[in-house]
């Protein structure tokens, strides 16, 4: 379990392997100054994800089908190497669908194509204007890259990205609530 602190906000991250070869990463953060309904509304506005997720380049959401398309921001060095090696422009994209929308408490999704994953965002109001948000993401690791993907270096990167994303989300929500942070 990893812990991080940002402006007095405690955050924990847990990564575990399952019997189905999925890796599940879960993280929780306390967010002040906003109700569960406000947090759910912002988080379920999928195109806004690029505001707080450093790795996302684009999210497009179709409200009629509840499907979304996602594009990962590929670091410049990797894009250069991909082009130099003759592979063309490196792009990581996937499609997903919301499988459960239970405002103001729960949003669950699963991928339909591309990068396989599924997850949930749970918002629990502890008291007025204080909520716990738990984000869980599960993804399979193909046997051919399992040793690399499960390495400490890669898992630290996954956890730190999740932590930064949740801290940015909390910061944006607290700023929008007029609290200026914790």
C-alpha positions as CSV (number, residue, x, y, z in Angstrom):
1,X,0.0,0.0,0.0
2,X,1.3,3.5,-0.9
3,X,0.3,6.7,0.8
4,X,0.6,10.3,-0.4
5,X,-0.3,13.6,1.2
6,X,-1.3,16.8,-0.6
7,X,-2.3,19.9,1.4
8,X,-3.4,17.8,4.3
9,X,-5.4,15.2,2.3
10,X,-4.6,11.6,3.1
11,X,-4.7,9.3,0.1
12,X,-4.0,5.6,-0.1
13,X,-3.4,3.2,-3.0
14,X,-3.6,-0.5,-3.0
15,X,-2.6,-2.8,-5.8
16,X,-3.5,-6.5,-5.9
17,X,-3.4,-9.4,-8.3
18,X,-6.5,-11.6,-8.8
19,X,-6.9,-15.2,-9.7
20,X,-8.0,-14.1,-13.2
21,X,-4.6,-12.4,-13.9
22,X,-6.2,-9.0,-13.5
23,X,-4.4,-6.3,-11.6
24,X,-6.7,-4.1,-9.5
25,X,-5.5,-0.7,-8.3
26,X,-7.7,1.1,-5.8
27,X,-7.3,4.5,-4.3
28,X,-9.3,6.6,-1.9
29,X,-9.2,10.3,-1.1
30,X,-11.2,12.6,1.1
31,X,-12.5,15.7,-0.7
32,X,-13.7,18.7,1.2
33,X,-16.1,21.4,0.1
34,X,-18.3,19.4,-2.2
35,X,-21.2,17.0,-1.9
36,X,-21.2,13.5,-3.3
37,X,-23.7,14.7,-6.0
38,X,-21.3,17.5,-7.1
39,X,-18.4,15.1,-7.2
40,X,-20.3,12.4,-9.1
41,X,-21.6,15.0,-11.6
42,X,-18.1,16.3,-12.4
43,X,-16.5,12.8,-12.6
44,X,-19.2,11.4,-14.8
45,X,-18.8,14.3,-17.2
46,X,-16.2,12.2,-19.0
47,X,-14.8,14.8,-21.4
48,X,-13.6,16.7,-18.2
49,X,-11.3,13.8,-17.3
50,X,-8.5,15.5,-19.2
51,X,-8.5,18.3,-16.6
52,X,-7.3,16.0,-13.9
53,X,-5.8,13.0,-15.6
54,X,-2.2,13.7,-16.8
55,X,-2.1,10.8,-19.2
56,X,-5.4,11.5,-21.0
57,X,-5.3,13.5,-24.2
58,X,-9.0,13.2,-25.2
59,X,-12.3,11.8,-24.0
60,X,-15.4,11.9,-26.2
61,X,-18.8,10.8,-24.7
62,X,-22.0,9.9,-26.6
63,X,-24.9,10.4,-24.1
64,X,-27.3,8.4,-26.3
65,X,-25.3,5.2,-26.2
66,X,-23.4,5.9,-22.9
67,X,-20.2,5.0,-24.8
68,X,-17.0,6.9,-24.8
69,X,-13.7,7.0,-26.8
70,X,-10.5,7.6,-25.0
71,X,-7.0,8.7,-26.2
72,X,-3.9,8.4,-24.1
73,X,-1.3,11.1,-24.2
74,X,1.8,9.4,-25.5
75,X,5.1,11.0,-24.3
76,X,7.0,12.8,-27.0
77,X,10.0,10.5,-26.8
78,X,7.9,7.4,-27.4
79,X,6.2,9.1,-30.4
80,X,9.6,10.0,-31.8
81,X,10.9,6.5,-31.4
82,X,7.8,5.0,-33.0
83,X,8.2,7.2,-36.0
84,X,12.0,6.7,-36.2
85,X,11.4,2.9,-36.1
86,X,9.0,3.2,-39.0
87,X,5.9,2.4,-37.0
88,X,4.2,5.7,-37.7
89,X,2.4,7.7,-35.1
90,X,1.9,5.8,-31.8
91,X,-1.6,6.2,-30.5
92,X,-3.2,4.4,-27.6
93,X,-7.0,4.5,-27.9
94,X,-10.0,2.5,-26.5
95,X,-13.7,2.6,-26.3
96,X,-15.7,2.1,-23.1
97,X,-19.3,2.0,-21.9
98,X,-20.9,3.0,-18.6
99,X,-22.4,-0.2,-17.3
100,X,-23.8,1.4,-14.1
101,X,-24.7,4.9,-13.4
102,X,-26.2,5.4,-9.9
103,X,-25.9,9.1,-9.0
104,X,-24.7,10.4,-6.7
105,X,-22.9,7.3,-5.5
106,X,-21.5,5.0,-8.2
107,X,-20.2,5.0,-11.7
108,X,-18.9,1.7,-13.3
109,X,-17.5,1.2,-16.7
110,X,-15.8,-1.4,-18.9
111,X,-13.8,-1.2,-22.1
112,X,-15.3,-2.3,-25.4
113,X,-12.2,-2.3,-27.5
114,X,-8.5,-1.3,-27.3
115,X,-6.9,-1.1,-23.9
116,X,-8.9,-3.6,-21.8
117,X,-10.0,-2.3,-18.4
118,X,-12.9,-1.9,-16.1
119,X,-13.5,0.1,-13.0
120,X,-15.6,2.2,-10.7
121,X,-15.8,5.5,-8.9
122,X,-17.6,5.4,-5.6
123,X,-18.6,8.6,-3.8
124,X,-19.5,8.4,-0.1
125,X,-20.7,11.4,1.8
126,X,-19.2,11.3,5.3
127,X,-20.7,14.5,6.4
128,X,-22.0,17.6,4.6
129,X,-19.2,18.9,2.3
130,X,-16.9,16.0,3.1
131,X,-16.8,12.9,0.8
132,X,-14.6,9.9,0.4
133,X,-13.9,9.0,-3.2
134,X,-12.7,5.5,-4.1
135,X,-11.4,4.8,-7.6
136,X,-10.8,1.2,-8.6
137,X,-9.4,0.1,-12.0
138,X,-8.8,-3.5,-13.1
139,X,-6.9,-4.5,-16.1
140,X,-5.5,-7.8,-17.4
141,X,-1.8,-8.3,-18.1
142,X,-0.9,-10.5,-21.1
143,X,1.6,-13.3,-20.2
144,X,4.1,-11.9,-22.7
145,X,4.6,-8.7,-20.8
146,X,3.6,-9.8,-17.3
147,X,7.1,-9.6,-15.8
148,X,7.6,-6.0,-17.0
149,X,4.1,-4.9,-16.2
150,X,4.3,-6.3,-12.6
151,X,7.7,-4.8,-12.0
152,X,8.1,-2.4,-9.1
153,X,9.0,0.4,-11.6
154,X,5.8,0.0,-13.7
155,X,3.6,-0.5,-10.7
156,X,5.0,2.6,-9.0
157,X,4.3,4.5,-12.2
158,X,0.7,3.2,-12.2
159,X,0.1,4.1,-8.6
160,X,1.7,7.5,-8.8
161,X,-0.3,8.4,-11.9
162,X,-3.5,7.3,-10.0
163,X,-2.5,9.4,-7.0
164,X,-1.7,12.5,-9.1
165,X,-5.0,12.1,-10.9
166,X,-7.0,11.9,-7.7
167,X,-5.2,14.8,-6.1
168,X,-5.8,16.9,-9.2
169,X,-9.5,15.9,-9.2
170,X,-9.7,16.9,-5.5
171,X,-7.9,20.2,-6.1
172,X,-10.3,21.1,-9.0
173,X,-13.4,20.2,-7.0
174,X,-12.1,22.2,-4.0
175,X,-11.2,25.2,-6.1
176,X,-14.6,25.1,-7.8
177,X,-16.3,24.9,-4.4
178,X,-14.4,28.1,-3.5
179,X,-12.4,26.4,-0.8
180,X,-9.0,27.1,-2.4
181,X,-7.7,23.7,-1.3
182,X,-7.5,22.0,2.1
